[in-house]
mmCIF file with all atom_site columns, C-alpha atoms in Angstrom:
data_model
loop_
_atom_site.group_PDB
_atom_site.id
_atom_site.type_symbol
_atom_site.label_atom_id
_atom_site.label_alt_id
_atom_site.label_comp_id
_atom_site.label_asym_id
_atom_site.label_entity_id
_atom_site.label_seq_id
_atom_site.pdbx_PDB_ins_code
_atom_site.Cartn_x
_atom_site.Cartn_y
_atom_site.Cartn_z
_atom_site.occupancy
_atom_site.B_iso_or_equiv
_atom_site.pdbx_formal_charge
_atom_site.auth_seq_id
_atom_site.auth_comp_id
_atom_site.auth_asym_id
_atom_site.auth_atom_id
_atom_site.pdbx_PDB_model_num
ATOM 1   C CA . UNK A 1 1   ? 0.000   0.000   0.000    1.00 49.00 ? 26  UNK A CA 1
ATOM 2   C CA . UNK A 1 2   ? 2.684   2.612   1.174    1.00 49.00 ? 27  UNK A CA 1
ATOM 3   C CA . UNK A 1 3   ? 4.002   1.656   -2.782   1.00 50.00 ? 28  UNK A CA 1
ATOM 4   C CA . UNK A 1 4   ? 0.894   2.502   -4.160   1.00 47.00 ? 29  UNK A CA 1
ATOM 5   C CA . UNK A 1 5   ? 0.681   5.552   -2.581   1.00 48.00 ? 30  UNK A CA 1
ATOM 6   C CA . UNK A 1 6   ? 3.861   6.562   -3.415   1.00 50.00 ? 31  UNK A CA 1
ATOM 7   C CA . UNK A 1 7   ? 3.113   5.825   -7.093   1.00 51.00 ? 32  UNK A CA 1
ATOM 8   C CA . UNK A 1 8   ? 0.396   7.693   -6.736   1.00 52.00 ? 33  UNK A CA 1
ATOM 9   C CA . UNK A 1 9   ? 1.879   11.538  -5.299   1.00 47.00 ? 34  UNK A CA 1
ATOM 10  C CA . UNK A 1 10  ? 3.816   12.294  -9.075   1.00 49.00 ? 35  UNK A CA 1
ATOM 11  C CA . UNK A 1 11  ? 0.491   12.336  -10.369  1.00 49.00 ? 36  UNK A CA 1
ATOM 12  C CA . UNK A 1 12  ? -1.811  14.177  -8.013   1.00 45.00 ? 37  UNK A CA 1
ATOM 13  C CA . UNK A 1 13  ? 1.248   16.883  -8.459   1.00 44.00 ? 38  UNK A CA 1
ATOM 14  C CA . UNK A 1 14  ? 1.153   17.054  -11.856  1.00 44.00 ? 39  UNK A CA 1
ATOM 15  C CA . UNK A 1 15  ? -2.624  17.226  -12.351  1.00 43.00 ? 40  UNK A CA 1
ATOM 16  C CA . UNK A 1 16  ? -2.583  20.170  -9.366   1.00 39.00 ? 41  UNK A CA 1
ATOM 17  C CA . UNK A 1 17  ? 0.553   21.773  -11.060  1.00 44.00 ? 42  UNK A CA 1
ATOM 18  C CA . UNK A 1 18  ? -1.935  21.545  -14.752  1.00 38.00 ? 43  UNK A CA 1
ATOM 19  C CA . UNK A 1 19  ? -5.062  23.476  -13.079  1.00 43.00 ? 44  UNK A CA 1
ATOM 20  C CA . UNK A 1 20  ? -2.904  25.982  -11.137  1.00 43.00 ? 45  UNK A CA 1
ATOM 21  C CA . UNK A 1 21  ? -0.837  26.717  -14.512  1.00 42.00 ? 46  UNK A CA 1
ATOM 22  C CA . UNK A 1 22  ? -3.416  28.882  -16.521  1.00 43.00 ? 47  UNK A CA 1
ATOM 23  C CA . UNK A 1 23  ? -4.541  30.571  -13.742  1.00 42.00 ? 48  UNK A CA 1
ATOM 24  C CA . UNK A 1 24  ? -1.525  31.832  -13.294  1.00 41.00 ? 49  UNK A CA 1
ATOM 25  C CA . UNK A 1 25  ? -0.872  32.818  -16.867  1.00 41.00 ? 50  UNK A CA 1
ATOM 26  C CA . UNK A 1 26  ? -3.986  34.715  -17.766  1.00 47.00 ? 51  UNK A CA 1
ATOM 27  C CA . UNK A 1 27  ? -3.652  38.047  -18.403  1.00 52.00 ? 52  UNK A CA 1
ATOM 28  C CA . UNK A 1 28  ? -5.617  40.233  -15.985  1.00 62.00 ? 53  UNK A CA 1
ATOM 29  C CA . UNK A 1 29  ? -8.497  42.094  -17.952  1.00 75.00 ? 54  UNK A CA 1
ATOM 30  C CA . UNK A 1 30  ? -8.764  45.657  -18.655  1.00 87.00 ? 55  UNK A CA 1
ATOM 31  C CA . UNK A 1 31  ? -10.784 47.589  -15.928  1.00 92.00 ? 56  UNK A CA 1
ATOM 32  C CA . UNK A 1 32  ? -11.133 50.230  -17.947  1.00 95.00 ? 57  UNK A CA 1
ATOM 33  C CA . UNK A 1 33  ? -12.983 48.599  -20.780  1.00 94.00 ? 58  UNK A CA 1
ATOM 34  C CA . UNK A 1 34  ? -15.879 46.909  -19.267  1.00 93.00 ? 59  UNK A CA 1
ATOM 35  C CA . UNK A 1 35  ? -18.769 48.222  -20.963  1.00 96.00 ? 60  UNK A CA 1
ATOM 36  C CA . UNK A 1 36  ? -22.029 46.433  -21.076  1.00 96.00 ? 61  UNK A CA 1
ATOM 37  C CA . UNK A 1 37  ? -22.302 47.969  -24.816  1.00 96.00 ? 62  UNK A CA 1
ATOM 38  C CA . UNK A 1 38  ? -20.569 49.852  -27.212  1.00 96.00 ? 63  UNK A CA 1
ATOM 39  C CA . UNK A 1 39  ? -22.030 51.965  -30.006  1.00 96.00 ? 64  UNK A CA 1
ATOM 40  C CA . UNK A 1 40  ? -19.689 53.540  -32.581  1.00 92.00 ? 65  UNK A CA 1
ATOM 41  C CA . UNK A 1 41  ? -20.674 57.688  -33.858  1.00 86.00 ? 66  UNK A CA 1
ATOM 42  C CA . UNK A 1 42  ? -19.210 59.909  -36.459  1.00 78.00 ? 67  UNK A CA 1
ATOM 43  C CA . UNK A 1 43  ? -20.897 62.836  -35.087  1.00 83.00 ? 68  UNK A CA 1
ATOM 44  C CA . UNK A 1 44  ? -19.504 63.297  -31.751  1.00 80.00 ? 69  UNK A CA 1
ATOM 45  C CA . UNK A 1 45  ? -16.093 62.216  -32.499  1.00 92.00 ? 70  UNK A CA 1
ATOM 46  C CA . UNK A 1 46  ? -12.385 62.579  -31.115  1.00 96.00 ? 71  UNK A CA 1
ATOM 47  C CA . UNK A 1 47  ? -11.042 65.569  -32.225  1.00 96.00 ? 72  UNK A CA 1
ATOM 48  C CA . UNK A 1 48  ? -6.935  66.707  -32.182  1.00 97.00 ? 73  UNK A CA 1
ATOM 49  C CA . UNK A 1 49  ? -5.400  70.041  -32.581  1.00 96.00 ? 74  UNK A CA 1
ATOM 50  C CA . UNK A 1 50  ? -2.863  67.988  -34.906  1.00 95.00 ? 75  UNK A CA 1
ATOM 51  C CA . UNK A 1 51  ? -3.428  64.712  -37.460  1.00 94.00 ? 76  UNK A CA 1
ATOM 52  C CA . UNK A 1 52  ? -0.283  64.779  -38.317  1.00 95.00 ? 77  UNK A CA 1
ATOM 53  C CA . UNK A 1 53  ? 2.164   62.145  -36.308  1.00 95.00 ? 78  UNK A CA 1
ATOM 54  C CA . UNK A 1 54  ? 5.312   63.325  -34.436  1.00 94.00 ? 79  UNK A CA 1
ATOM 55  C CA . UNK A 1 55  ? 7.578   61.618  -32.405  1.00 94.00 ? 80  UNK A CA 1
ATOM 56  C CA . UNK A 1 56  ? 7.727   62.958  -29.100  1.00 95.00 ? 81  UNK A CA 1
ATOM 57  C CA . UNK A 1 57  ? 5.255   65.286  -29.397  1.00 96.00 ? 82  UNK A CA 1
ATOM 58  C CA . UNK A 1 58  ? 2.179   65.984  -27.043  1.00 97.00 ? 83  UNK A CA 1
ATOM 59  C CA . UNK A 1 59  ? -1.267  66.673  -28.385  1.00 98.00 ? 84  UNK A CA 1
ATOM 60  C CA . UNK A 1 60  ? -4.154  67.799  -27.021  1.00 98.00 ? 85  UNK A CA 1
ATOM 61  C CA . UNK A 1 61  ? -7.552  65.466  -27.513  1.00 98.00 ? 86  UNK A CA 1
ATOM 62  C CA . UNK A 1 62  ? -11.069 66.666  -27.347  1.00 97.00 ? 87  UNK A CA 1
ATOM 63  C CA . UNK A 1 63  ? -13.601 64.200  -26.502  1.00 97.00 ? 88  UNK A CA 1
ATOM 64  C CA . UNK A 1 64  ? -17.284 65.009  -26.906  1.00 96.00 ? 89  UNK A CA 1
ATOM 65  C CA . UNK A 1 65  ? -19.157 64.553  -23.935  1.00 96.00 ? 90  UNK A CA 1
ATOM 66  C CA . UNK A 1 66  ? -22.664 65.322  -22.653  1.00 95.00 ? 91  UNK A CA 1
ATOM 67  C CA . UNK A 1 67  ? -24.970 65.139  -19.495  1.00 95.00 ? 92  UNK A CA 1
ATOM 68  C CA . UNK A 1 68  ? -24.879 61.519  -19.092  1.00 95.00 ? 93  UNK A CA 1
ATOM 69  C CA . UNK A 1 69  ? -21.367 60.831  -19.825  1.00 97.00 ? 94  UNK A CA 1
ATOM 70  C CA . UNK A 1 70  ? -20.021 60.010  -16.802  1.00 97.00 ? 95  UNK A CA 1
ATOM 71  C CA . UNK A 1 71  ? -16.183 58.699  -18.084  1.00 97.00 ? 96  UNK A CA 1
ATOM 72  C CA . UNK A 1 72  ? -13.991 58.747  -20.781  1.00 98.00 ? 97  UNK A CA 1
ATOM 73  C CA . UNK A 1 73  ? -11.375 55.841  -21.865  1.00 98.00 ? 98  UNK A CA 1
ATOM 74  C CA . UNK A 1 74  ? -8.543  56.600  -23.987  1.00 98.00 ? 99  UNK A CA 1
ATOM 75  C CA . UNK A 1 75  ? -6.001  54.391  -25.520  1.00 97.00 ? 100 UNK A CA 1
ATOM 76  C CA . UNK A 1 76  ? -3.236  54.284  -28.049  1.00 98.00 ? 101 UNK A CA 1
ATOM 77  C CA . UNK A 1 77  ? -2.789  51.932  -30.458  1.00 97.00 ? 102 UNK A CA 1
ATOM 78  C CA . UNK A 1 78  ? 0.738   51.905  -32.635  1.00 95.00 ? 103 UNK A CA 1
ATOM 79  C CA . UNK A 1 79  ? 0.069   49.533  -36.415  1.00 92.00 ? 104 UNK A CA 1
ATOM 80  C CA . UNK A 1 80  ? 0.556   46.337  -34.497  1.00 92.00 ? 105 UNK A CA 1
ATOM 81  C CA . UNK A 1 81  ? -2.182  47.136  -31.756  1.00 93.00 ? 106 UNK A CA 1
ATOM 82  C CA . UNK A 1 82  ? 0.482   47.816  -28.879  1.00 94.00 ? 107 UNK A CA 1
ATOM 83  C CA . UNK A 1 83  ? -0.325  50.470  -26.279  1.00 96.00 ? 108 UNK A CA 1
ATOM 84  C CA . UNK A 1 84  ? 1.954   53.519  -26.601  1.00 96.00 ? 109 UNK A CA 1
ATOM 85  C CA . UNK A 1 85  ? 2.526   56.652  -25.843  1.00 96.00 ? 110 UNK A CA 1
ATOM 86  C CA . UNK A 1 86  ? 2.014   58.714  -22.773  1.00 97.00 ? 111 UNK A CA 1
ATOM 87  C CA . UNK A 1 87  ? -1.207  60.047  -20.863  1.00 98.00 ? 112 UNK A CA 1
ATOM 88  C CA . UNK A 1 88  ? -1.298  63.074  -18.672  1.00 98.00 ? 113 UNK A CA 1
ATOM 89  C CA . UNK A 1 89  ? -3.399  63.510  -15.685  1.00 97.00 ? 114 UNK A CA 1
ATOM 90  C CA . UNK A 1 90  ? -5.373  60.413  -15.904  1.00 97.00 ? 115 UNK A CA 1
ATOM 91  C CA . UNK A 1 91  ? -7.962  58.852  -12.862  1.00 97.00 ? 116 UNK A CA 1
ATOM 92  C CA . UNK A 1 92  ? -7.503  55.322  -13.595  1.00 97.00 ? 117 UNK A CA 1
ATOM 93  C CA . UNK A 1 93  ? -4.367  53.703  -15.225  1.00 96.00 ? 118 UNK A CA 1
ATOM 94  C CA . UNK A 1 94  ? -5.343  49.805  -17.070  1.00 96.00 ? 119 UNK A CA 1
ATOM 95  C CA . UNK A 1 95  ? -3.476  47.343  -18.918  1.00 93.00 ? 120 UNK A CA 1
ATOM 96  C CA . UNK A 1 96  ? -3.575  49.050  -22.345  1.00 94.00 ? 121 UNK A CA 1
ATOM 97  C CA . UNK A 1 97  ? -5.944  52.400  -21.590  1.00 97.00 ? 122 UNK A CA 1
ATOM 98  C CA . UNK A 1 98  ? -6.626  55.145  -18.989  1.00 98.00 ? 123 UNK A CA 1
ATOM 99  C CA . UNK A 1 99  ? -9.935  56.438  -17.803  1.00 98.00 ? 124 UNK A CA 1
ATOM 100 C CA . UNK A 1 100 ? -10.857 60.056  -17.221  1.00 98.00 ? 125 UNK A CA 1
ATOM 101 C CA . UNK A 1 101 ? -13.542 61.011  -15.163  1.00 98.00 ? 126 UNK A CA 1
ATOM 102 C CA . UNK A 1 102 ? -15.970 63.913  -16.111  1.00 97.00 ? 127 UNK A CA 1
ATOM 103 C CA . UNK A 1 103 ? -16.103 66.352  -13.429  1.00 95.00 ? 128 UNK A CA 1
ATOM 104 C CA . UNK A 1 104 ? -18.042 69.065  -16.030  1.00 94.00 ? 129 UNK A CA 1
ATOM 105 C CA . UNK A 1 105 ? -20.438 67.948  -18.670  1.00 94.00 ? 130 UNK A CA 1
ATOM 106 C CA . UNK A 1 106 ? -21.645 71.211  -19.394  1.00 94.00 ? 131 UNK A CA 1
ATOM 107 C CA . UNK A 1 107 ? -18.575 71.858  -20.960  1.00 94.00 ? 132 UNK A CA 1
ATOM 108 C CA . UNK A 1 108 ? -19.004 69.696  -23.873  1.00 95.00 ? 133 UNK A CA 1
ATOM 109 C CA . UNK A 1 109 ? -15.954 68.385  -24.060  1.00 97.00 ? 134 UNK A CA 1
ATOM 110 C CA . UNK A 1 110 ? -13.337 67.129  -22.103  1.00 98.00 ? 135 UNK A CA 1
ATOM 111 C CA . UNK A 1 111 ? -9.394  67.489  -22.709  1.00 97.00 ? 136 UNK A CA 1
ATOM 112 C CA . UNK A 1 112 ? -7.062  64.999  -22.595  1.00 98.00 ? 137 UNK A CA 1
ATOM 113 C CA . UNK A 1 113 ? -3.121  65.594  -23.496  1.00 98.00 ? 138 UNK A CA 1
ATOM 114 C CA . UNK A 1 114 ? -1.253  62.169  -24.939  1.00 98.00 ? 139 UNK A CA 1
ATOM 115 C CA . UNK A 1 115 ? 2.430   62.200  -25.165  1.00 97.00 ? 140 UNK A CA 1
ATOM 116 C CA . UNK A 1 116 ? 3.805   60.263  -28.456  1.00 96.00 ? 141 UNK A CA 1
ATOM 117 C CA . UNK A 1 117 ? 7.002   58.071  -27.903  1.00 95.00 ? 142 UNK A CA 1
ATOM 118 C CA . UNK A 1 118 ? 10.047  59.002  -28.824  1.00 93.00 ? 143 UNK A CA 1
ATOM 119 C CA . UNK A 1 119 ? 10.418  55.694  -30.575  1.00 87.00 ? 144 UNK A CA 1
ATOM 120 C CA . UNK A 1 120 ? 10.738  55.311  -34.213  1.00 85.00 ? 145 UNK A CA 1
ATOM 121 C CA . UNK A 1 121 ? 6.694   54.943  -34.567  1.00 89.00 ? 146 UNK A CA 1
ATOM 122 C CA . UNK A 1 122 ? 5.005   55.693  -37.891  1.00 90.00 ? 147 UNK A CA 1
ATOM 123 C CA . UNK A 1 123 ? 1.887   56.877  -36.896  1.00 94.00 ? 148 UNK A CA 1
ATOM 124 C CA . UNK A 1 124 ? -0.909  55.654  -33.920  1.00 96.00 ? 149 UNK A CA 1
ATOM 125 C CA . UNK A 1 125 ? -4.856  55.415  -33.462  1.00 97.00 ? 150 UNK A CA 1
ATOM 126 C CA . UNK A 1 126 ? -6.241  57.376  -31.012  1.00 98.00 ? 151 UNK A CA 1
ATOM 127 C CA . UNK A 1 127 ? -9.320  55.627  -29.501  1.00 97.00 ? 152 UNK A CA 1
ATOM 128 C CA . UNK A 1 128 ? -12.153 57.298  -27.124  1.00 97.00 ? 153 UNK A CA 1
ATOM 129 C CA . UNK A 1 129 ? -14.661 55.578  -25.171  1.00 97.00 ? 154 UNK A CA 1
ATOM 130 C CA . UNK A 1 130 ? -17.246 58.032  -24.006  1.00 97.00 ? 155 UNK A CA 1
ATOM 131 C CA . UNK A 1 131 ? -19.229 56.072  -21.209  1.00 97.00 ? 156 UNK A CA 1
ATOM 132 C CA . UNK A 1 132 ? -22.954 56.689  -19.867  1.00 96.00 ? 157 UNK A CA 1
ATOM 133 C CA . UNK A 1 133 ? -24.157 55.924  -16.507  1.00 93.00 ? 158 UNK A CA 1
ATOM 134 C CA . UNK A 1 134 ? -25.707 52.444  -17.997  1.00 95.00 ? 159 UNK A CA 1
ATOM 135 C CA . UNK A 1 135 ? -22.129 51.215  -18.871  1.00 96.00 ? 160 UNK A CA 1
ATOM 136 C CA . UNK A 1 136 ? -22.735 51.898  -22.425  1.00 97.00 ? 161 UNK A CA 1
ATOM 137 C CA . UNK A 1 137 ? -19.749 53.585  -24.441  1.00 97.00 ? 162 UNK A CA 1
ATOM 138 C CA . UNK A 1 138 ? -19.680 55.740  -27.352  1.00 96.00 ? 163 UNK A CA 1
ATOM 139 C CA . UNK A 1 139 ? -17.267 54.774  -29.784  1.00 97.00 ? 164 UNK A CA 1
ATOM 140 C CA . UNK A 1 140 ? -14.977 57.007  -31.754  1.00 96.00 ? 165 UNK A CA 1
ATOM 141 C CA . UNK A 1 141 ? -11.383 57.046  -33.084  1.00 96.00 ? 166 UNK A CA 1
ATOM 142 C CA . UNK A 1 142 ? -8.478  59.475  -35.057  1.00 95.00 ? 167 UNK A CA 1
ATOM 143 C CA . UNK A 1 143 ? -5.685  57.875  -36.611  1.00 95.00 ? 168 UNK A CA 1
ATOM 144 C CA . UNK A 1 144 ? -2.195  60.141  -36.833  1.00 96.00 ? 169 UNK A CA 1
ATOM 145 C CA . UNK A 1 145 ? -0.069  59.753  -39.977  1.00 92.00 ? 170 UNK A CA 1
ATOM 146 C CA . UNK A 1 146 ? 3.204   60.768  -40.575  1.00 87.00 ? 171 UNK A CA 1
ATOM 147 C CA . UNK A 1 147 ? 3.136   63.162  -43.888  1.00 78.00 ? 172 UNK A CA 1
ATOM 148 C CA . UNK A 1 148 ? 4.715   62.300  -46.989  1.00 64.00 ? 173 UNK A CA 1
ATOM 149 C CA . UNK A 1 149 ? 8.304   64.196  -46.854  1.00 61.00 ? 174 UNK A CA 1
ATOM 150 C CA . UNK A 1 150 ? 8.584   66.667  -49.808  1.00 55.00 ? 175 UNK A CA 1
ATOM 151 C CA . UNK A 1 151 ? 10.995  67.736  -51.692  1.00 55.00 ? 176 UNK A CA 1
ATOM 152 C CA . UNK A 1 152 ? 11.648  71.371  -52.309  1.00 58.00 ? 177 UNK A CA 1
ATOM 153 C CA . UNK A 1 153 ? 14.587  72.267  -55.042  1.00 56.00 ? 178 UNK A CA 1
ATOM 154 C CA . UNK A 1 154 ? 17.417  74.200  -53.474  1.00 54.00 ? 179 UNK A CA 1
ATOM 155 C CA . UNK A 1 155 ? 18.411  77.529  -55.483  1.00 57.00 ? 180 UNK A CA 1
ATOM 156 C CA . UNK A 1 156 ? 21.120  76.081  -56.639  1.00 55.00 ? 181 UNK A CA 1
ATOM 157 C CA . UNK A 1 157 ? 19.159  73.965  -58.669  1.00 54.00 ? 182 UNK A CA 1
ATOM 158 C CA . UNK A 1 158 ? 16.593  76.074  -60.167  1.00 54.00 ? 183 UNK A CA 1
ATOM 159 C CA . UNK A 1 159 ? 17.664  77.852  -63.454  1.00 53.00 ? 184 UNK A CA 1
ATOM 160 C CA . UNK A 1 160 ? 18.600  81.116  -63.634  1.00 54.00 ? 185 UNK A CA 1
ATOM 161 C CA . UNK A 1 161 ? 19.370  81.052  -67.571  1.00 54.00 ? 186 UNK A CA 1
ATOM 162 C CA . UNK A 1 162 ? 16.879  83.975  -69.016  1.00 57.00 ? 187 UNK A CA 1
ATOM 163 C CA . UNK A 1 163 ? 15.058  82.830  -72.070  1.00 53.00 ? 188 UNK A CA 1
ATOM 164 C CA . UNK A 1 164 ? 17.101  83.794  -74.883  1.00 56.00 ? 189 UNK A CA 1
ATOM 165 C CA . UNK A 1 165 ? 15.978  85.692  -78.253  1.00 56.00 ? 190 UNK A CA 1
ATOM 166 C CA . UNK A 1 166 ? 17.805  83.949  -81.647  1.00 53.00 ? 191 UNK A CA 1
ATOM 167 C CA . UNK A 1 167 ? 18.656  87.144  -83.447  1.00 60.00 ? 192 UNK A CA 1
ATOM 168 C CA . UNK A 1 168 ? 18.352  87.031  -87.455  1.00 49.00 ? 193 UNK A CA 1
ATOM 169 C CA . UNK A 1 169 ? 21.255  89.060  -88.762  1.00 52.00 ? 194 UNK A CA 1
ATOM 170 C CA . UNK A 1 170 ? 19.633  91.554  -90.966  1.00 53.00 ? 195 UNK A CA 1
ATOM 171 C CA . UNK A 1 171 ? 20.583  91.846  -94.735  1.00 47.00 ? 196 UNK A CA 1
ATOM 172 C CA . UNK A 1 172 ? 22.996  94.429  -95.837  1.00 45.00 ? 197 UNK A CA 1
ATOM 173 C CA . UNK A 1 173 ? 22.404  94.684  -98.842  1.00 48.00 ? 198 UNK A CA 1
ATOM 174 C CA . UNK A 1 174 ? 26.002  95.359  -100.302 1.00 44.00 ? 199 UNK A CA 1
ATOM 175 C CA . UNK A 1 175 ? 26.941  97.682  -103.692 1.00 42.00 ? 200 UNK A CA 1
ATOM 176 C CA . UNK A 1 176 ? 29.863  95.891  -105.365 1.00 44.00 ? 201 UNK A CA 1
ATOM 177 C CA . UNK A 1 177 ? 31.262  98.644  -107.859 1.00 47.00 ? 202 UNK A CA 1
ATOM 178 C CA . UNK A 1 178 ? 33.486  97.013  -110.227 1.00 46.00 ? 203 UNK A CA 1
ATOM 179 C CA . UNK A 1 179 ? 35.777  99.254  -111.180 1.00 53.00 ? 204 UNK A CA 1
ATOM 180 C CA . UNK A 1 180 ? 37.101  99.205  -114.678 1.00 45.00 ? 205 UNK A CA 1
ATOM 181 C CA . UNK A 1 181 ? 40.773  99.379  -115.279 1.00 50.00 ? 206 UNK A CA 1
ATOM 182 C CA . UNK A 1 182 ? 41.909  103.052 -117.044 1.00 52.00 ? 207 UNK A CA 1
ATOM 183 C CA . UNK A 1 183 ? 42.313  102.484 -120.323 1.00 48.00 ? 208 UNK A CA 1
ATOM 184 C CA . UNK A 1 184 ? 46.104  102.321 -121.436 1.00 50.00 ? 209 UNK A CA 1
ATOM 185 C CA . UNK A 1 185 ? 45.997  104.028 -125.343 1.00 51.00 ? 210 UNK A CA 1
ATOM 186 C CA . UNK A 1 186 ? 47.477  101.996 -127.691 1.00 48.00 ? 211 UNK A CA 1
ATOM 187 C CA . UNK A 1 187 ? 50.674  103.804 -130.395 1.00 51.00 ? 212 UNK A CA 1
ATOM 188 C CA . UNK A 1 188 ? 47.764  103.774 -133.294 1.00 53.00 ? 213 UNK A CA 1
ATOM 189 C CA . UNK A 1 189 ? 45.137  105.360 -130.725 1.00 49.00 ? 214 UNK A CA 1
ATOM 190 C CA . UNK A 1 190 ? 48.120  107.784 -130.251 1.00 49.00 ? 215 UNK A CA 1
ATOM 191 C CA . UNK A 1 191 ? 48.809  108.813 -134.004 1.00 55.00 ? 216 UNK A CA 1
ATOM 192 C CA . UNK A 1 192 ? 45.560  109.008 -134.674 1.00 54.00 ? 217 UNK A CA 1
ATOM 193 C CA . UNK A 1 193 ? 44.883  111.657 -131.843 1.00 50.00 ? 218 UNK A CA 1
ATOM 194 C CA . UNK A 1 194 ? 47.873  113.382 -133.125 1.00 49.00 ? 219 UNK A CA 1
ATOM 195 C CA . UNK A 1 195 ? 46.561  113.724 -136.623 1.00 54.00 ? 220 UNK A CA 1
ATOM 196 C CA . UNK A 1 196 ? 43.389  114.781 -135.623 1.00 55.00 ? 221 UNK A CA 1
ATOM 197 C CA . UNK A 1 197 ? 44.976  117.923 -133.496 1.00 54.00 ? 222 UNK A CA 1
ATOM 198 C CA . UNK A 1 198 ? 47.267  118.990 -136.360 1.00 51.00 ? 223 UNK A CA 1
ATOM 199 C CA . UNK A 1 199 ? 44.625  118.972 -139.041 1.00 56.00 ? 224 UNK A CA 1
ATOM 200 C CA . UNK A 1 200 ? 42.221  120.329 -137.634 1.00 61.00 ? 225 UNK A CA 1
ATOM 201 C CA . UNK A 1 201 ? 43.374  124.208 -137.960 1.00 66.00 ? 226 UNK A CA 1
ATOM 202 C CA . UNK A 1 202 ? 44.504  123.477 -141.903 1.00 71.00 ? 227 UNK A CA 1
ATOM 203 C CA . UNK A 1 203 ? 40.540  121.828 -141.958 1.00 70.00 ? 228 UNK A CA 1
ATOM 204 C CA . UNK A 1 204 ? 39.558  124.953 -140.635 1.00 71.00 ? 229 UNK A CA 1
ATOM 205 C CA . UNK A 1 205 ? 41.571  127.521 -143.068 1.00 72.00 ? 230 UNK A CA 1
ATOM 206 C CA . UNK A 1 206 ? 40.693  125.406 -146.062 1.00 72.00 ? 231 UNK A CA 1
ATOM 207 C CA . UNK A 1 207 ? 36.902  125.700 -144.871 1.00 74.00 ? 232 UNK A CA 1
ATOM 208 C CA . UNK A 1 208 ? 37.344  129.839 -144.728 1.00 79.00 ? 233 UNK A CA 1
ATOM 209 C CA . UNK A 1 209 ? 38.829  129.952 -147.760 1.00 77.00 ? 234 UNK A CA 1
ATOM 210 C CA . UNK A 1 210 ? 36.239  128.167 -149.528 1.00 78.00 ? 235 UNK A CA 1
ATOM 211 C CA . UNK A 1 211 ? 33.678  129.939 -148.033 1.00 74.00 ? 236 UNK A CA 1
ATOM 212 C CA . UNK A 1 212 ? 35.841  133.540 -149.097 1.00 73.00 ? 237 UNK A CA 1
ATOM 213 C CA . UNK A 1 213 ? 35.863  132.188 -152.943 1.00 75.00 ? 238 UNK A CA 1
ATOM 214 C CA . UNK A 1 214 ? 32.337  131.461 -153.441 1.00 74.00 ? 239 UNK A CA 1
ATOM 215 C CA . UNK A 1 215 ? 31.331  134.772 -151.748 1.00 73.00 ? 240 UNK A CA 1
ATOM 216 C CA . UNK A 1 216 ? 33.762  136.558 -154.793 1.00 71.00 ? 241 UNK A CA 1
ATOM 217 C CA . UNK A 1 217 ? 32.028  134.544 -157.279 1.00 72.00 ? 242 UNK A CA 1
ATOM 218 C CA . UNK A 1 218 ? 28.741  135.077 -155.842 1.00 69.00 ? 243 UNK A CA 1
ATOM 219 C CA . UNK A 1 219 ? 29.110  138.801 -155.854 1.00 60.00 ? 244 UNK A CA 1
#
């Protein structure tokens, strides 16, 4: 018997150690997000004085709330649904979201500041939970991108050239005067000339003369 017992103990321990084990293991649920109901709006939705995403940068939330809003839950979310980021001045710190209470509904609104990580994140989801007295939350989300990076030419590579005007080089119109060689006189051109200056006074007597003779005759 005292051998069947001790056959026995490994066992019982490791059926005990079995129903202790997930117990153990569980993760604890968020406090903060027991609602009874939750109904999504696009009216009354998160608002934040920036969309754009920043590291290390803290924005300001506005939450829409009303006379029977009693809380507010915030959380956010980076692209693989992990909790990040800082929140300021919270009532209630949970596993992946804080809880704000409402002190003034006539307000409207209440203000919440989140403080991104410094981490190389590329953008997060802001979630609200705007809860009634009846456990019922109103549902509404922003998502933060980072913006596209631009970019702007430097001076240096923006042309400066000035549009330039092709210039037709007018036409001259140009007077070639051919000029004709003096003309060299030959020996005959020369004797002839010659002749022609010593006749002409003997021409000229011989004309008189006749002209003298006929005028005797005549008269």
């Amino acid at each position: 018997m005292a051998g069947l017992g001790a056959t026995r103990l490994p066992g019982l321990l490791l059926c005990l150690a079995v129903l202790l084990c997930p117990a153990g293991s569980a993760d604890p649920p968020d406090s903060c997000m027991s609602f009874n109901a939750v109904v999504s709006t696009s009216t009354a939705a998160i608002k934040a004085d920036s969309d754009v995403y920043e590291s290390n940068r803290a924005y300001t939330m506005s939450i829409p709330v009303d006379n029977s809003t009693s809380s507010v839950v915030l959380r956010a979310l980076d692209s693989n649904g992990s909790a990040v980021g800082l929140w300021y001045g919270v009532d209630q710190s949970c596993k992946s979201s804080v809880l704000y209470l409402v002190r003034d509904p006539r307000a409207g609104v209440l203000k919440a500041t989140w403080q991104s990580p410094p981490t190389n994140v590329t953008g997060a989801e802001i979630q609200a939970f705007a809860v009634n007295s009846n456990k019922v939350a109103t549902f509404s989300s922003l998502k933060l991108k980072k913006h596209a990076m631009t970019t702007t030419p430097s001076p240096s590579m923006i042309s400066t050239t000035k549009p330039t005007t092709a210039r037709v080089p007018s036409t001259t119109q140009t007077l070639i005067t051919t000029r004709i060689p003096n003309a060299t006189p030959t020996p005959d051109t020369t004797r002839s000339l010659a002749n022609s200056i010593f006749l002409s006074p003997i021409t000229d007597a011989v004309q008189i003369l006749l002209v003298f003779l006929a005028s005797k005759l005549l008269f």
